[in-house]
Short mmCIF file of C-alpha atoms in Angstrom, two decimals:
data_model
loop_
_atom_site.label_atom_id
_atom_site.label_comp_id
_atom_site.label_asym_id
_atom_site.label_seq_id
_atom_site.Cartn_x
_atom_site.Cartn_y
_atom_site.Cartn_z
CA MET A 1 5.67 -30.09 8.63
CA GLU A 2 6.65 -32.68 6.07
CA ALA A 3 4.68 -31.04 3.18
CA VAL A 4 6.39 -27.53 4.14
CA LEU A 5 9.59 -28.79 3.59
CA GLU A 6 9.17 -30.97 0.58
CA ARG A 7 11.80 -30.09 -2.22
CA GLY A 8 9.15 -28.66 -4.62
CA ASN A 9 7.66 -26.38 -1.95
CA MET A 10 10.57 -25.13 -0.77
CA ARG A 11 12.17 -24.62 -3.56
CA ALA A 12 8.58 -22.59 -4.67
CA ALA A 13 9.12 -20.50 -1.44
CA TYR A 14 13.15 -20.03 -2.13
CA GLU A 15 12.01 -18.28 -5.65
CA ARG A 16 9.48 -16.23 -4.29
CA VAL A 17 11.54 -14.70 -1.48
CA MET A 18 14.73 -13.99 -4.29
CA ALA A 19 11.85 -12.16 -6.49
CA ASN A 20 10.36 -10.20 -3.50
CA LYS A 21 14.27 -9.04 -2.36
CA GLY A 22 14.08 -7.10 0.20
CA SER A 23 16.66 -5.81 3.23
CA ALA A 24 18.43 -8.00 5.40
CA GLY A 25 17.32 -8.72 8.98
CA VAL A 26 18.94 -8.88 12.58
CA ASP A 27 21.85 -11.17 11.30
CA GLY A 28 22.65 -9.37 8.29
CA MET A 29 22.24 -11.90 5.52
CA THR A 30 21.04 -10.47 1.94
CA VAL A 31 18.78 -12.55 -0.33
CA ASP A 32 22.16 -13.02 -2.54
CA GLN A 33 23.73 -14.80 0.20
CA LEU A 34 20.87 -17.07 1.16
CA ASP A 35 21.52 -19.68 -1.53
CA GLY A 36 24.99 -20.42 0.07
CA HIS A 37 23.91 -20.48 3.57
CA VAL A 38 20.94 -22.68 2.56
CA ARG A 39 23.13 -25.22 0.74
CA GLU A 40 25.50 -25.35 3.83
CA HIS A 41 23.65 -25.68 6.97
CA TRP A 42 19.90 -26.98 5.39
CA PRO A 43 20.43 -30.78 6.68
CA SER A 44 20.72 -28.98 10.40
CA ILE A 45 17.98 -26.71 9.52
CA LYS A 46 15.85 -29.10 8.24
CA ALA A 47 16.22 -31.34 10.97
CA ALA A 48 15.25 -29.01 14.03
CA LEU A 49 12.25 -28.32 12.08
CA LEU A 50 11.01 -31.52 12.12
CA ALA A 51 11.97 -32.41 15.30
CA GLY A 52 10.22 -29.10 16.65
CA THR A 53 13.27 -27.50 17.87
CA TYR A 54 13.82 -24.57 15.50
CA GLN A 55 13.94 -21.03 16.78
CA PRO A 56 13.64 -18.32 15.02
CA GLN A 57 15.67 -15.22 15.63
CA PRO A 58 14.42 -11.85 16.38
CA VAL A 59 12.62 -9.50 13.45
CA ARG A 60 14.31 -6.05 12.87
CA ARG A 61 12.24 -2.82 14.16
CA VAL A 62 11.58 -0.45 11.04
CA GLU A 63 9.60 2.34 11.09
CA ILE A 64 7.73 3.74 8.02
CA PRO A 65 5.40 6.97 7.52
CA LYS A 66 2.05 6.14 7.37
CA PRO A 67 -0.40 7.94 5.12
CA GLY A 68 -2.54 9.52 7.55
CA GLY A 69 0.39 10.55 10.22
CA GLY A 70 2.14 9.01 12.31
CA LYS A 71 4.62 5.46 12.04
CA ARG A 72 3.62 1.94 11.07
CA MET A 73 6.38 -0.84 12.45
CA LEU A 74 7.21 -3.32 10.73
CA GLY A 75 9.17 -6.22 11.73
CA ILE A 76 11.92 -7.42 9.11
CA PRO A 77 12.48 -11.27 9.79
CA THR A 78 15.91 -12.76 8.78
CA VAL A 79 15.77 -14.06 5.01
CA LEU A 80 16.18 -17.61 6.35
CA ASP A 81 12.93 -17.22 8.49
CA ARG A 82 11.35 -15.03 5.50
CA LEU A 83 11.85 -18.53 3.51
CA ILE A 84 10.56 -20.84 6.28
CA GLN A 85 7.78 -18.43 6.34
CA GLN A 86 6.98 -18.51 2.69
CA ALA A 87 6.85 -22.26 2.82
CA LEU A 88 4.14 -22.36 5.44
CA HIS A 89 2.42 -19.96 4.28
CA GLN A 90 1.95 -21.88 0.82
CA ILE A 91 0.62 -25.14 2.49
CA LEU A 92 -1.54 -23.15 5.16
CA SER A 93 -3.17 -20.62 2.62
CA PRO A 94 -5.26 -23.45 0.56
CA ILE A 95 -6.13 -25.00 4.11
CA PHE A 96 -7.77 -22.07 4.91
CA GLU A 97 -8.47 -20.38 1.73
CA GLU A 98 -11.81 -22.75 1.64
CA GLU A 99 -13.10 -21.06 4.29
CA PHE A 100 -12.40 -17.31 3.81
CA SER A 101 -15.39 -15.14 3.25
CA GLU A 102 -16.32 -13.82 -0.51
CA HIS A 103 -16.37 -10.28 1.43
CA SER A 104 -12.80 -10.24 2.10
CA TYR A 105 -10.22 -9.52 -0.50
CA GLY A 106 -7.49 -8.53 1.09
CA PHE A 107 -3.82 -10.98 0.21
CA ARG A 108 -5.81 -13.97 -1.16
CA PRO A 109 -5.53 -15.25 -4.70
CA GLY A 110 -7.56 -13.91 -7.80
CA ARG A 111 -8.85 -10.70 -5.25
CA SER A 112 -7.32 -7.20 -5.35
CA ALA A 113 -7.96 -4.17 -3.54
CA HIS A 114 -9.52 -3.34 -7.17
CA SER A 115 -12.52 -6.01 -6.57
CA ALA A 116 -13.26 -4.53 -2.90
CA VAL A 117 -13.36 -0.89 -4.23
CA ARG A 118 -15.39 -1.99 -7.09
CA GLN A 119 -18.04 -3.76 -5.16
CA ALA A 120 -18.29 -1.01 -2.51
CA GLN A 121 -19.16 1.19 -5.46
CA TRP A 122 -21.81 -1.20 -6.55
CA TYR A 123 -23.14 -1.18 -2.65
CA VAL A 124 -23.88 2.44 -2.73
CA GLY A 125 -25.12 2.55 -6.11
CA GLU A 126 -27.73 -0.30 -4.66
CA GLY A 127 -28.97 2.14 -2.26
CA ARG A 128 -26.67 1.66 0.60
CA ARG A 129 -25.92 5.33 0.94
CA HIS A 130 -24.26 5.12 4.55
CA VAL A 131 -21.07 3.72 5.62
CA VAL A 132 -19.77 2.43 9.09
CA ASP A 133 -15.68 3.32 8.22
CA LEU A 134 -13.99 0.83 10.97
CA ASP A 135 -10.66 1.12 11.73
CA LEU A 136 -9.04 -1.08 14.18
CA GLU A 137 -6.26 0.63 16.42
CA LYS A 138 -3.22 -0.85 16.02
CA PHE A 139 -4.25 -3.77 14.65
CA PHE A 140 -1.00 -5.70 13.79
CA ASP A 141 0.54 -4.85 17.13
CA ARG A 142 -2.56 -5.85 19.27
CA VAL A 143 -3.36 -9.40 17.76
CA ASN A 144 -4.25 -11.88 20.52
CA HIS A 145 -1.68 -14.75 20.13
CA ASP A 146 -4.29 -17.29 21.96
CA ILE A 147 -7.20 -16.09 20.25
CA LEU A 148 -5.62 -16.59 17.09
CA MET A 149 -3.51 -19.58 17.93
CA ALA A 150 -7.07 -21.30 18.70
CA ARG A 151 -8.37 -20.29 15.47
CA LEU A 152 -5.59 -22.05 13.62
CA ALA A 153 -5.56 -25.31 15.85
CA ARG A 154 -9.35 -25.64 14.10
CA LYS A 155 -7.37 -26.22 10.92
CA VAL A 156 -4.10 -27.62 11.66
CA GLU A 157 -3.62 -30.36 13.73
CA ASP A 158 0.63 -30.87 13.44
CA LYS A 159 1.79 -29.54 16.54
CA ARG A 160 5.07 -28.77 15.07
CA VAL A 161 3.79 -26.30 12.62
CA LEU A 162 1.40 -24.91 15.43
CA ALA A 163 4.43 -24.51 17.68
CA LEU A 164 6.80 -22.73 14.88
CA VAL A 165 3.80 -20.45 13.99
CA ARG A 166 3.72 -19.33 17.68
CA ARG A 167 7.57 -18.89 18.08
CA TYR A 168 7.14 -16.45 15.31
CA LEU A 169 4.40 -14.82 16.76
CA GLN A 170 6.80 -14.53 19.89
CA ALA A 171 9.84 -13.87 18.10
CA GLY A 172 11.80 -10.63 19.95
CA MET A 173 11.89 -7.61 17.92
CA MET A 174 15.64 -6.05 17.58
CA GLU A 175 16.23 -2.42 18.21
CA GLY A 176 19.58 -0.90 19.20
CA GLY A 177 20.93 -4.26 19.61
CA ILE A 178 18.30 -5.13 22.07
CA ALA A 179 15.41 -7.81 21.51
CA THR A 180 12.63 -7.51 23.56
CA VAL A 181 9.84 -10.04 23.70
CA ARG A 182 6.47 -9.67 22.04
CA MET A 183 3.39 -10.97 24.27
CA GLU A 184 1.00 -10.03 21.47
CA GLY A 185 0.65 -8.84 17.69
CA THR A 186 2.00 -9.95 14.35
CA PRO A 187 4.17 -7.26 13.23
CA GLN A 188 4.11 -6.32 9.26
CA GLY A 189 7.08 -7.59 7.06
CA GLY A 190 6.87 -11.38 7.64
CA PRO A 191 5.28 -13.59 4.48
CA LEU A 192 2.87 -14.84 7.34
CA SER A 193 1.39 -11.61 8.76
CA PRO A 194 -1.15 -11.18 5.90
CA LEU A 195 -2.56 -14.83 6.07
CA LEU A 196 -2.97 -15.01 9.86
CA SER A 197 -4.62 -11.49 9.85
CA ASN A 198 -7.30 -13.07 7.28
CA VAL A 199 -7.61 -15.97 9.78
CA LEU A 200 -8.51 -13.61 13.00
CA LEU A 201 -10.61 -11.46 11.25
CA THR A 202 -12.89 -14.55 9.42
CA ASP A 203 -14.56 -14.59 12.91
CA LEU A 204 -15.39 -10.64 12.14
CA ASP A 205 -16.88 -11.91 8.50
CA ARG A 206 -19.14 -14.58 9.89
CA GLU A 207 -20.70 -12.33 12.09
CA LEU A 208 -21.36 -9.91 9.61
CA GLU A 209 -22.44 -12.43 7.14
CA ARG A 210 -24.96 -14.37 10.00
CA ARG A 211 -26.58 -10.40 10.40
CA GLY A 212 -26.99 -9.85 6.94
CA HIS A 213 -24.78 -7.09 6.00
CA ALA A 214 -23.02 -5.82 3.03
CA PHE A 215 -19.66 -5.32 3.62
CA CYS A 216 -16.30 -5.47 2.22
CA ARG A 217 -12.94 -6.14 4.12
CA TYR A 218 -9.58 -5.77 2.71
CA ALA A 219 -7.00 -6.90 5.45
CA ASP A 220 -8.08 -4.83 8.74
CA ASP A 221 -10.04 -2.18 6.62
CA CYS A 222 -13.88 -2.85 6.75
CA ASN A 223 -16.18 -1.03 5.56
CA VAL A 224 -20.19 -1.87 6.47
CA TYR A 225 -22.75 -0.36 3.84
CA VAL A 226 -26.30 -0.09 5.47
CA ARG A 227 -29.45 2.64 4.03
CA SER A 228 -29.18 4.94 6.89
CA LYS A 229 -27.38 6.81 9.58
CA ALA A 230 -29.42 5.22 12.32
CA ALA A 231 -28.44 1.33 11.24
CA GLY A 232 -24.98 2.67 10.73
CA GLU A 233 -24.60 4.15 14.42
CA ARG A 234 -26.38 0.62 15.83
CA VAL A 235 -24.00 -1.66 13.86
CA MET A 236 -21.24 0.83 14.76
CA ALA A 237 -21.93 0.33 18.04
CA SER A 238 -22.44 -3.59 18.48
CA LEU A 239 -19.30 -4.56 15.51
CA THR A 240 -17.09 -2.63 18.77
CA ARG A 241 -18.64 -4.79 21.33
CA PHE A 242 -18.02 -8.03 19.63
CA LEU A 243 -14.46 -6.60 18.75
CA GLU A 244 -13.78 -6.44 22.12
CA ARG A 245 -15.53 -8.88 23.33
CA GLN A 246 -14.70 -11.98 20.83
CA LEU A 247 -11.25 -10.80 19.44
CA LYS A 248 -10.08 -8.36 22.02
CA LEU A 249 -9.41 -6.00 19.39
CA THR A 250 -10.30 -1.79 19.78
CA VAL A 251 -12.13 0.56 17.34
CA ASN A 252 -10.18 3.49 16.86
CA ALA A 253 -12.94 6.13 17.55
CA ALA A 254 -11.01 8.61 16.56
CA LYS A 255 -10.62 7.35 12.82
CA SER A 256 -13.75 5.27 12.65
CA ALA A 257 -17.53 7.15 11.35
CA VAL A 258 -20.58 6.43 10.11
CA ALA A 259 -20.82 8.63 7.38
CA ARG A 260 -21.77 9.21 3.59
CA PRO A 261 -19.13 7.10 1.32
CA TRP A 262 -18.25 10.01 -0.79
CA GLU A 263 -16.89 11.83 2.75
CA ARG A 264 -14.88 8.78 3.49
CA LYS A 265 -11.93 6.92 1.47
CA PHE A 266 -11.44 3.46 1.12
CA LEU A 267 -8.39 1.91 0.07
CA GLY A 268 -7.34 5.56 -1.22
CA TYR A 269 -10.53 5.81 -3.31
CA THR A 270 -13.90 7.59 -2.68
CA MET A 271 -16.70 8.26 -4.97
CA THR A 272 -18.87 10.93 -6.11
CA TRP A 273 -22.78 11.20 -4.58
CA HIS A 274 -24.42 10.55 -7.87
CA LYS A 275 -26.98 7.99 -7.49
CA ARG A 276 -24.67 5.87 -9.92
CA PRO A 277 -21.70 6.84 -7.86
CA ARG A 278 -18.39 7.44 -9.82
CA LEU A 279 -14.93 6.49 -8.60
CA LYS A 280 -12.59 9.12 -7.84
CA VAL A 281 -9.19 9.19 -6.38
CA ALA A 282 -9.15 10.12 -2.84
CA GLU A 283 -7.72 13.66 -1.65
CA ALA A 284 -5.21 12.06 1.02
CA SER A 285 -3.92 9.64 -1.88
CA VAL A 286 -3.21 13.11 -4.27
CA THR A 287 -1.54 14.55 -1.17
CA ARG A 288 0.57 11.55 -0.60
CA LEU A 289 1.63 11.15 -4.03
CA LYS A 290 2.62 14.65 -3.64
CA GLY A 291 4.64 14.25 -0.81
CA ASN A 292 6.72 11.63 -2.01
CA LEU A 293 7.05 13.36 -5.33
CA ARG A 294 8.65 16.63 -3.24
CA GLU A 295 10.93 14.51 -1.90
CA MET A 296 12.00 13.41 -5.09
CA PHE A 297 12.30 16.63 -7.00
CA ARG A 298 14.15 17.97 -4.04
CA ARG A 299 17.05 15.43 -4.71
CA GLY A 300 16.70 16.00 -8.50
CA ARG A 301 17.69 19.49 -8.44
CA GLY A 302 21.32 19.14 -9.21
CA ARG A 303 20.48 16.55 -11.74
CA LYS A 304 19.97 16.16 -15.60
CA LEU A 305 16.07 16.50 -16.30
CA ALA A 306 16.22 13.49 -18.08
CA ARG A 307 17.72 11.25 -15.50
CA LEU A 308 15.20 12.53 -12.86
CA VAL A 309 11.71 11.74 -15.29
CA GLU A 310 14.00 8.22 -15.43
CA ASP A 311 13.43 7.88 -11.94
CA LEU A 312 9.97 9.11 -11.56
CA THR A 313 8.76 6.97 -14.29
CA PRO A 314 8.30 3.83 -12.06
CA LYS A 315 6.79 5.63 -9.43
CA LEU A 316 3.83 7.38 -11.69
CA ARG A 317 3.25 4.29 -14.08
CA GLY A 318 2.63 2.13 -10.21
CA TRP A 319 0.30 4.98 -9.47
CA VAL A 320 -1.37 5.43 -12.12
CA ASN A 321 -1.99 1.59 -12.68
CA TYR A 322 -3.29 1.12 -9.00
CA PHE A 323 -5.87 4.02 -9.50
CA ARG A 324 -7.03 3.26 -13.16
CA LEU A 325 -10.29 2.50 -11.99
CA ALA A 326 -10.97 6.39 -11.19
CA GLU A 327 -13.94 7.96 -13.38
CA VAL A 328 -12.91 11.42 -12.69
CA LYS A 329 -10.41 12.73 -14.85
CA ASN A 330 -9.51 16.20 -13.63
CA VAL A 331 -7.37 14.95 -10.60
CA PHE A 332 -5.16 13.48 -13.28
CA GLU A 333 -4.81 16.35 -15.46
CA GLU A 334 -4.12 18.62 -12.10
CA LEU A 335 -1.38 16.51 -11.26
CA ASP A 336 0.27 16.34 -14.61
CA GLN A 337 0.03 19.97 -14.89
CA TRP A 338 1.62 20.41 -11.43
CA ILE A 339 4.24 17.98 -12.32
CA ARG A 340 5.40 19.51 -15.42
CA ARG A 341 5.87 22.92 -13.29
CA LYS A 342 7.64 21.48 -10.64
CA LEU A 343 10.21 20.24 -13.56
CA ARG A 344 10.18 23.93 -15.26
CA CYS A 345 10.71 24.87 -11.78
CA ILE A 346 13.98 22.76 -11.40
CA LEU A 347 15.13 24.00 -14.77
CA TRP A 348 14.86 27.21 -13.84
CA ARG A 349 16.48 26.76 -10.27
CA GLN A 350 19.31 25.28 -12.33
CA LYS A 351 20.04 28.62 -14.06
CA LYS A 352 21.43 30.91 -11.28
CA ARG A 353 21.45 34.17 -13.16
CA PRO A 354 19.69 36.47 -15.12
CA TYR A 355 22.12 35.77 -18.17
CA ALA A 356 21.73 31.97 -18.15
CA ARG A 357 18.07 31.91 -17.95
CA ALA A 358 17.65 34.46 -20.37
CA ARG A 359 20.10 31.73 -22.78
CA MET A 360 18.09 28.87 -21.83
CA LEU A 361 14.79 30.88 -23.09
CA MET A 362 16.21 31.90 -26.46
CA SER A 363 17.66 28.44 -27.25
CA ARG A 364 13.72 27.30 -26.84
CA GLY A 365 12.38 29.67 -29.30
CA ALA A 366 11.41 32.98 -27.13
CA SER A 367 12.75 36.32 -28.14
CA GLU A 368 15.85 38.46 -27.29
CA GLU A 369 13.21 40.86 -25.57
CA THR A 370 11.14 38.29 -24.25
CA ALA A 371 13.87 36.54 -22.48
CA TRP A 372 15.86 39.35 -20.70
CA ARG A 373 12.30 40.74 -19.71
CA SER A 374 11.35 37.22 -18.32
CA ALA A 375 14.92 36.34 -16.76
CA CYS A 376 15.19 39.66 -14.55
CA ASN A 377 11.16 39.83 -13.32
CA GLY A 378 12.58 39.52 -9.82
CA ARG A 379 9.80 36.68 -9.61
CA GLY A 380 10.52 33.41 -7.47
CA PRO A 381 11.45 29.97 -9.17
CA TRP A 382 7.53 28.48 -8.65
CA TRP A 383 6.13 31.85 -10.26
CA ASN A 384 8.15 31.43 -13.20
CA ALA A 385 7.61 27.81 -13.82
CA GLY A 386 4.05 28.42 -14.15
CA GLY A 387 4.37 31.68 -16.57
CA GLN A 388 3.61 31.76 -19.96
CA HIS A 389 7.62 32.05 -20.83
CA MET A 390 8.32 28.89 -19.17
CA ASN A 391 5.27 27.07 -20.71
CA LEU A 392 5.97 28.52 -24.35
CA ALA A 393 9.86 26.99 -23.70
CA PHE A 394 8.76 23.97 -21.97
CA PRO A 395 5.32 22.82 -23.30
CA LYS A 396 3.87 19.35 -22.83
CA SER A 397 5.53 18.20 -26.30
CA TRP A 398 8.96 18.90 -24.66
CA PHE A 399 8.12 16.63 -21.75
CA ASP A 400 6.70 13.95 -24.36
CA HIS A 401 9.97 13.86 -25.86
CA LEU A 402 11.39 13.70 -22.04
CA LYS A 403 9.66 10.48 -21.90
CA LEU A 404 7.75 12.09 -18.64
CA VAL A 405 4.79 9.74 -17.76
CA SER A 406 1.50 11.39 -18.20
CA LEU A 407 -0.90 10.20 -15.77
CA LEU A 408 -4.44 10.89 -17.70
CA GLU A 409 -2.88 9.49 -21.03
CA SER A 410 -1.53 6.52 -19.08
CA LYS A 411 -5.22 5.92 -17.23
CA GLN A 412 -6.59 6.50 -20.58
CA ALA A 413 -4.58 3.57 -22.38
CA LEU A 414 -5.33 1.16 -19.61
CA GLN A 415 -8.79 1.73 -19.69
CA ARG A 416 -8.82 1.17 -23.28
CA ALA A 417 -6.89 -2.17 -22.51
CA PRO A 418 -8.58 -5.24 -23.35
#
């Protein structure tokens, strides 16, 4: 605990919390108010932590939509508890990092989702043409506290640290002004949750290594690569038993499967069936992006297009940066065309009457006859957005001038970068 509360460690934790920003917890305190609160109350907070009497506040319950449907539950700790959790994480992480598996890629220094996807591609290219795709049912909600604490106690001797971690696990969840006590689970939202998930699932990693399996795990997303469907079925059955008996975790049978790698997605990617498989963006990832962009397009109908494009830029850059490993480019081309058509659709909608639409087309170089014939064609906005008159009036070069991000060109630039 003394190492956790050491000045340099606390300063680094404070800077990380400030950089991550995030919303307020149940007490309403924002990150901008943290500095003043800590300056005033730190002596008593530090004394309580050293004495082992500090009590975390309940977390604020927030639900966000999951990519595959349904809701994911987050627990947002107060800013002060985020600071203490971050300080704990910075001390505990190096202690456990040395025993983590080389096949574990999530929330670890020097590792990423891209590393896991590349390794999965290599396994398939090596001839492991079947995948055991394990989905743990509500993993972060079902973590057994006693099993997790036993794993932590293997490396951590300070009883104050162990007691504090357990209090964070059991901190109530506030919803509608009522806090409910948690007896299992480690809700996503706090700095400690990713580390704790890796600590618990290291037992799964060791079991897979003991059996000699080729696998990739990113947090609770685990894929095992085998050479036949029969082998995959055996692995699925034995791992289901292991997880239920040893870690008290449940495999979601509806979402788990033994299949071909190109029939499943892993961390948003899938791959082709070729002997040397090529990475591609999974269809579900494209659907999710379109859903997010549709919401932005709806909000942007009454605004200047330049402002909407400005709002789209970070979203598009972030998406293409994550999927820059994809080797199949037609998805990027189709998305670029779809985005430009949606923006042309907004331009068409913004001009309510045929006269305004005709003037818009003439201002962009269309003849008077073409402009009036197009403006009065009686078709809907989406049809017109894909029509030749709008494509000629607002070509790709016009959107380039508006600084609209091209997903294809951005991906190619990222691949050329050293």
